[in-house]
CSV table of C-alpha atoms in Angstrom, one decimal:
chain,number,residue,atom,x,y,z
A,1,MET,CA,-6.2,31.7,-0.8
A,2,HIS,CA,-4.5,33.0,-4.0
A,3,ILE,CA,-1.8,30.7,-5.1
A,4,THR,CA,2.2,31.9,-7.4
A,5,ALA,CA,4.0,29.9,-8.8
A,6,ILE,CA,7.4,31.6,-10.0
A,7,CYS,CA,9.6,30.5,-12.2
A,8,SER,CA,12.4,32.2,-13.9
A,9,GLY,CA,10.7,33.9,-17.2
A,10,ASN,CA,7.5,33.4,-16.3
A,11,ILE,CA,7.3,31.6,-20.4
A,12,CYS,CA,7.3,27.8,-19.3
A,13,ARG,CA,7.5,26.2,-15.9
A,14,SER,CA,4.9,28.6,-13.5
A,15,PRO,CA,3.3,29.3,-16.5
A,16,MET,CA,2.3,26.1,-17.9
A,17,THR,CA,1.6,25.0,-13.0
A,18,GLU,CA,-1.2,27.7,-13.8
A,19,TYR,CA,-3.2,26.7,-15.9
A,20,LEU,CA,-3.3,23.3,-15.2
A,21,LEU,CA,-3.5,24.3,-11.8
A,22,ARG,CA,-6.7,26.2,-12.7
A,23,ARG,CA,-7.8,22.4,-15.2
A,24,GLU,CA,-7.6,20.7,-11.0
A,25,PHE,CA,-9.4,22.6,-9.6
A,26,GLN,CA,-11.7,23.4,-11.9
A,27,ARG,CA,-12.2,19.1,-12.5
A,28,ASN,CA,-12.4,18.9,-8.5
A,29,HIS,CA,-14.2,22.0,-8.4
A,30,ILE,CA,-12.1,23.4,-6.1
A,31,SER,CA,-13.6,27.3,-5.5
A,32,GLY,CA,-11.8,29.9,-3.8
A,33,ILE,CA,-8.3,29.1,-4.7
A,34,THR,CA,-7.2,32.1,-7.7
A,35,VAL,CA,-3.7,30.8,-9.5
A,36,SER,CA,-1.1,33.4,-10.7
A,37,SER,CA,2.6,32.8,-11.6
A,38,ALA,CA,5.4,35.5,-12.5
A,39,GLY,CA,9.6,35.0,-12.9
A,40,THR,CA,12.3,36.0,-11.0
A,41,LEU,CA,13.6,37.3,-14.5
A,42,HIS,CA,13.1,41.5,-15.5
A,43,LEU,CA,12.4,41.1,-19.0
A,44,SER,CA,9.3,41.9,-20.7
A,45,GLU,CA,6.1,41.1,-21.4
A,46,ARG,CA,6.0,37.6,-23.5
A,47,THR,CA,4.1,35.2,-24.5
A,48,MET,CA,4.4,31.2,-23.4
A,49,GLU,CA,7.5,29.1,-24.9
A,50,PRO,CA,5.8,27.5,-27.6
A,51,THR,CA,6.5,23.6,-26.6
A,52,CYS,CA,5.1,25.0,-23.9
A,53,LEU,CA,1.6,25.9,-25.3
A,54,GLU,CA,2.0,22.7,-27.8
A,55,LEU,CA,1.7,20.5,-25.3
A,56,LEU,CA,-1.2,23.0,-23.2
A,57,GLU,CA,-2.8,22.9,-26.1
A,58,ALA,CA,-2.8,18.8,-26.0
A,59,ASP,CA,-4.7,19.0,-22.6
A,60,GLY,CA,-7.1,20.7,-23.8
A,61,ILE,CA,-5.7,24.3,-22.1
A,62,ASP,CA,-5.8,26.9,-24.7
A,63,ALA,CA,-3.6,29.6,-23.1
A,64,SER,CA,-2.6,31.8,-26.4
A,65,ASP,CA,-4.0,35.3,-24.3
A,66,PHE,CA,-1.2,34.8,-21.7
A,67,ARG,CA,1.5,36.9,-20.6
A,68,SER,CA,4.5,36.9,-18.6
A,69,THR,CA,4.6,38.9,-15.7
A,70,VAL,CA,8.4,39.9,-13.1
A,71,CYS,CA,7.6,38.9,-9.8
A,72,ASP,CA,8.0,41.7,-7.1
A,73,ALA,CA,7.6,43.3,-3.6
A,74,ASP,CA,3.6,43.1,-4.6
A,75,VAL,CA,3.2,40.3,-6.5
A,76,MET,CA,4.2,38.4,-3.6
A,77,ARG,CA,2.7,40.5,-0.8
A,78,HIS,CA,-0.7,38.9,-2.4
A,79,SER,CA,0.6,35.3,-2.8
A,80,ASP,CA,-1.4,32.8,0.3
A,81,LEU,CA,1.6,30.2,-1.3
A,82,THR,CA,4.4,29.9,-4.0
A,83,LEU,CA,5.1,27.4,-5.2
A,84,CYS,CA,8.8,27.6,-7.2
A,85,PHE,CA,10.7,24.8,-9.4
A,86,THR,CA,14.5,24.9,-8.6
A,87,MET,CA,15.7,26.2,-4.8
A,88,ASN,CA,17.3,29.5,-6.0
A,89,HIS,CA,13.9,30.5,-6.6
A,90,ILE,CA,12.7,30.7,-3.7
A,91,ASP,CA,16.1,32.7,-2.0
A,92,GLU,CA,15.5,35.6,-5.1
A,93,VAL,CA,11.5,35.2,-4.2
A,94,VAL,CA,12.4,34.8,0.1
A,95,GLN,CA,14.3,38.9,-0.8
A,96,TYR,CA,10.5,40.5,-2.6
A,97,SER,CA,9.5,38.8,1.1
A,98,PRO,CA,11.7,37.1,4.2
A,99,ALA,CA,8.4,36.1,5.5
A,100,ALA,CA,7.7,34.4,2.7
A,101,ILE,CA,9.3,31.7,3.1
A,102,ARG,CA,7.0,30.3,5.6
A,103,SER,CA,4.7,29.5,2.8
A,104,THR,CA,7.2,29.1,-0.4
A,105,PHE,CA,7.8,25.7,-0.8
A,106,LEU,CA,9.4,23.3,-4.4
A,107,LEU,CA,6.3,22.5,-6.4
A,108,THR,CA,7.7,18.8,-5.9
A,109,ASP,CA,7.9,19.0,-2.3
A,110,PHE,CA,4.4,20.4,-2.0
A,111,ALA,CA,2.4,18.1,-4.1
A,112,VAL,CA,5.7,15.0,-0.6
A,113,LEU,CA,4.2,17.6,2.4
A,114,CYS,CA,-0.2,17.0,0.9
A,115,GLN,CA,1.0,13.5,0.8
A,116,LEU,CA,2.1,13.8,4.4
A,117,ALA,CA,-0.1,16.1,6.0
A,118,VAL,CA,-2.7,12.5,5.3
A,119,ALA,CA,-0.8,10.1,6.7
A,120,HIS,CA,-1.1,11.7,9.5
A,121,GLY,CA,-4.2,13.7,9.9
A,122,ASP,CA,-2.8,17.1,9.5
A,123,ILE,CA,-5.4,18.3,7.0
A,124,GLU,CA,-8.5,20.4,8.7
A,125,GLY,CA,-11.3,22.1,7.2
A,126,ASP,CA,-14.0,23.2,5.6
A,127,THR,CA,-13.6,24.4,2.2
A,128,ALA,CA,-10.3,24.0,-0.3
A,129,SER,CA,-9.1,27.4,1.7
A,130,GLN,CA,-8.3,25.8,5.1
A,131,ARG,CA,-7.6,22.8,4.6
A,132,LEU,CA,-4.5,24.1,2.1
A,133,GLY,CA,-4.0,26.7,4.9
A,134,SER,CA,-3.8,23.6,7.3
A,135,ILE,CA,-1.1,21.7,5.1
A,136,ILE,CA,0.7,25.2,5.4
A,137,ASP,CA,0.4,25.5,8.5
A,138,ALA,CA,1.9,21.4,9.6
A,139,ALA,CA,4.4,22.3,7.0
A,140,PRO,CA,7.7,23.7,9.7
A,141,LEU,CA,6.7,19.5,11.1
A,142,LEU,CA,6.8,18.0,8.7
A,143,ARG,CA,9.7,18.8,6.8
A,144,PRO,CA,11.6,17.0,8.2
A,145,LEU,CA,10.2,14.1,6.7
A,146,LEU,CA,10.7,14.7,3.1
A,147,PRO,CA,13.0,13.2,0.8
A,148,PRO,CA,16.1,14.9,-0.9
A,149,SER,CA,15.3,18.3,-2.7
A,150,GLN,CA,13.6,17.7,-6.7
A,151,GLU,CA,14.7,20.5,-8.6
A,152,ILE,CA,12.6,20.8,-12.0
A,153,ALA,CA,14.4,21.9,-14.0
A,154,ASP,CA,13.6,24.8,-17.5
A,155,PRO,CA,13.7,23.1,-20.6
A,156,TYR,CA,13.9,26.7,-22.2
A,157,GLY,CA,16.3,25.9,-25.4
A,158,LYS,CA,16.6,22.5,-24.8
A,159,PRO,CA,15.1,19.9,-26.4
A,160,ARG,CA,11.3,18.9,-26.9
A,161,GLU,CA,11.7,16.1,-24.4
A,162,ALA,CA,13.2,18.0,-22.3
A,163,PHE,CA,9.5,20.4,-22.1
A,164,ASN,CA,8.2,17.2,-21.9
A,165,LEU,CA,9.4,16.3,-18.6
A,166,ALA,CA,8.3,19.2,-17.2
A,167,HIS,CA,4.9,19.1,-18.4
A,168,LEU,CA,5.0,15.7,-16.8
A,169,ALA,CA,6.1,16.6,-13.5
A,170,ILE,CA,4.1,19.2,-13.1
A,171,ALA,CA,0.5,17.9,-14.3
A,172,LYS,CA,0.9,15.3,-11.5
A,173,ALA,CA,2.1,17.2,-8.6
A,174,VAL,CA,-0.1,20.0,-9.4
A,175,ALA,CA,-2.9,16.7,-9.8
A,176,THR,CA,-1.4,15.0,-6.1
A,177,ILE,CA,-2.0,18.7,-5.0
A,178,ALA,CA,-5.5,19.4,-6.3
A,179,MET,CA,-7.2,16.2,-5.4
A,180,ILE,CA,-5.4,16.2,-1.3
A,181,VAL,CA,-7.1,19.5,-1.2
A,182,ALA,CA,-10.8,18.7,-2.5
A,183,ALA,CA,-11.4,15.5,-0.4
A,184,PRO,CA,-12.8,16.5,2.9
A,185,ALA,CA,-10.7,16.6,6.2
A,186,ALA,CA,-9.7,14.3,9.1
A,187,THR,CA,-12.9,13.7,11.4
A,188,PRO,CA,-11.6,14.6,15.4
A,189,THR,CA,-11.8,11.0,16.0
A,190,GLU,CA,-10.0,9.9,12.9
A,191,ARG,CA,-7.0,12.2,13.5
A,192,SER,CA,-6.6,11.0,17.7
A,193,GLN,CA,-6.7,7.0,15.6
A,194,ARG,CA,-4.2,7.8,13.5
A,195,SER,CA,-1.7,9.6,16.5
A,196,LYS,CA,-2.3,7.6,18.3
A,197,ARG,CA,-1.7,4.4,15.1
A,198,HIS,CA,1.3,6.2,14.6
A,199,THR,CA,2.3,6.8,18.2
A,200,THR,CA,1.7,2.5,18.9
A,201,GLN,CA,4.2,1.4,15.7
A,202,HIS,CA,7.3,4.8,16.3
A,203,LEU,CA,7.1,2.4,19.6
A,204,THR,CA,7.0,-0.6,18.7
A,205,GLU,CA,9.7,-1.1,16.2
A,206,PRO,CA,12.9,-1.9,16.1
A,207,ALA,CA,15.7,0.1,16.3
A,208,PRO,CA,18.2,0.9,13.1
A,209,ALA,CA,20.3,-0.9,12.2
A,210,GLN,CA,23.8,0.8,12.7
A,211,ARG,CA,25.2,2.3,9.7
A,212,VAL,CA,29.3,1.6,8.8
A,213,GLU,CA,30.5,4.0,6.2
A,214,ALA,CA,32.5,3.5,3.8
A,215,GLN,CA,36.2,5.2,3.9
A,216,PRO,CA,37.2,5.4,0.7
A,217,TYR,CA,40.4,5.0,-0.6
A,218,ALA,CA,41.9,8.4,-2.0
A,219,THR,CA,45.3,7.2,-4.0
A,220,GLU,CA,47.2,4.2,-5.2
A,221,GLN,CA,48.9,4.1,-2.1
A,222,SER,CA,46.6,3.3,0.0
A,223,HIS,CA,45.1,0.5,-1.9
A,224,ALA,CA,48.5,-1.4,-1.7
A,225,ALA,CA,48.6,0.0,2.2
A,226,VAL,CA,45.1,-2.2,2.2
A,227,ASP,CA,46.6,-5.0,0.1
A,228,SER,CA,49.3,-5.1,2.9
A,229,THR,CA,48.0,-5.3,5.2
A,230,SER,CA,45.1,-8.1,3.9
A,231,THR,CA,48.5,-10.4,2.9
A,232,THR,CA,49.5,-9.8,6.6
A,233,ALA,CA,46.4,-10.4,8.6
A,234,THR,CA,45.8,-14.2,7.0
A,235,GLY,CA,49.9,-15.1,7.0
A,236,THR,CA,48.8,-14.4,10.7
A,237,ALA,CA,46.1,-16.1,10.2
A,238,SER,CA,48.0,-19.1,8.6
A,239,SER,CA,50.5,-19.4,10.8
A,240,ALA,CA,48.3,-19.8,14.3
A,241,THR,CA,46.5,-22.5,13.0
A,242,ALA,CA,49.6,-24.2,12.4
A,243,ALA,CA,50.1,-23.1,15.9
A,244,PRO,CA,49.8,-25.6,18.5
A,245,ALA,CA,48.3,-23.0,20.6
A,246,THR,CA,45.0,-23.0,23.0
A,247,ALA,CA,43.0,-20.8,21.7
A,248,PRO,CA,41.9,-19.5,18.5
A,249,ALA,CA,44.3,-16.5,17.0
A,250,PRO,CA,41.8,-13.4,17.2
A,251,ALA,CA,40.6,-12.0,13.6
A,252,VAL,CA,43.1,-9.2,12.2
A,253,ALA,CA,40.4,-5.9,11.8
A,254,SER,CA,40.8,-5.5,7.4
A,255,PRO,CA,39.6,-2.5,5.7
A,256,VAL,CA,38.5,-4.6,2.7
A,257,ALA,CA,36.1,-6.7,5.7
A,258,ALA,CA,34.4,-3.0,6.8
A,259,SER,CA,33.9,-1.6,3.4
A,260,THR,CA,32.3,-5.4,2.6
A,261,THR,CA,29.5,-5.0,5.9
A,262,ALA,CA,29.7,-1.5,5.4
A,263,ALA,CA,28.6,-2.4,2.0
A,264,THR,CA,26.2,-5.1,2.8
A,265,THR,CA,24.4,-2.8,6.2
A,266,ILE,CA,23.7,0.2,3.6
A,267,ALA,CA,21.8,-2.6,0.4
A,268,ALA,CA,20.2,-3.6,3.4
A,269,GLU,CA,18.9,-0.5,4.5
A,270,THR,CA,18.0,0.8,0.8
A,271,ALA,CA,16.0,-2.9,-0.1
A,272,ALA,CA,14.2,-1.8,3.5
A,273,ASN,CA,13.2,1.9,2.1
A,274,ARG,CA,12.0,0.7,-1.4
A,275,THR,CA,9.3,-2.2,-0.4
A,276,MET,CA,7.8,1.1,1.6
A,277,PRO,CA,4.1,0.3,0.3
A,278,ASP,CA,2.2,3.9,-1.3
A,279,MET,CA,-0.5,4.9,0.7
A,280,PRO,CA,-4.1,3.4,-1.1
A,281,GLY,CA,-5.8,5.8,-3.5
A,282,MET,CA,-3.8,8.4,-4.1
A,283,PRO,CA,-1.9,9.3,-7.1
A,284,ASP,CA,1.7,9.4,-6.8
A,285,PRO,CA,2.9,12.1,-8.7
A,286,PHE,CA,7.3,10.1,-9.2
A,287,PRO,CA,6.7,6.3,-8.1
A,288,GLY,CA,10.2,5.4,-7.0
A,289,ARG,CA,10.9,7.7,-4.7
A,290,ARG,CA,11.3,6.5,-1.0
A,291,VAL,CA,11.2,8.8,2.1
A,292,ARG,CA,13.9,7.5,4.2
A,293,HIS,CA,11.3,6.6,7.0
A,294,THR,CA,9.6,2.9,7.8
A,295,ASN,CA,5.6,4.7,8.9
A,296,PRO,CA,4.0,2.7,6.6
A,297,ASP,CA,1.2,5.1,6.7
A,298,ILE,CA,3.5,7.9,4.9
A,299,PRO,CA,3.4,7.7,1.2
A,300,SER,CA,7.5,7.1,-0.7
A,301,LEU,CA,7.9,9.0,-4.2
A,302,ASP,CA,10.3,9.3,-6.5
A,303,LEU,CA,11.4,13.0,-8.8
A,304,SER,CA,13.3,11.0,-11.3
């Protein structure tokens, strides 16, 4: 099994991922998986960006001998799993090898997929390579559960803080992937029990509340119309109360009330999502990012 990390110039994000993956695989006693990196820009051979070298050195990693590589069809032909940092990278990679779309992911998305695969009992195999392959195989069914993708921005030419953020996001995602791939796969009995639990919960959980979309008002005239409607409704209701009617006047729907109802519903949904528990024993690479579902066995992550 061979993993390739792909960024733009192959001097910042992808080489940090390459060296951090190797370090984590070694820490977790993972063998049979090799790692390399490449860049989509056709640049001449270069060393790693100095700030990235410093960050890796602080991790105890010597990357002084690194030299950049250009991504091409030959690189993609030897890649079993391709990890990128932006959707543009994925688009460019697929041009070299259309079939690679099946095994090409954002690094951050793949870290979440690994956790989802654990939650669903989709990881199989006796070796790390087999377990990694089973996650790739399960990805088509798990992708719909992913929250909006979070890219890792290119820090090149930016302040030190940008490098620190990129390094932190990469390190946490890499640690999650390595730990899950290193862990023994669930037994058939465990997978069956998890499947029954997921099915039972899905059948018994209450239907989600209907979400009302608040319509924005585009112009000042629209706001004036809303105010006029609200005033008219108030006047009508007052008149109906004063008159000796045998039945109460029907409530007049107000756009403002609809907006308030929508905001309340959305706030309730958001609060519910934020209270979802994380999976015990799993390192949450990016705390706070929430998967939009109600299954407590599926982790909730944040890449912000």
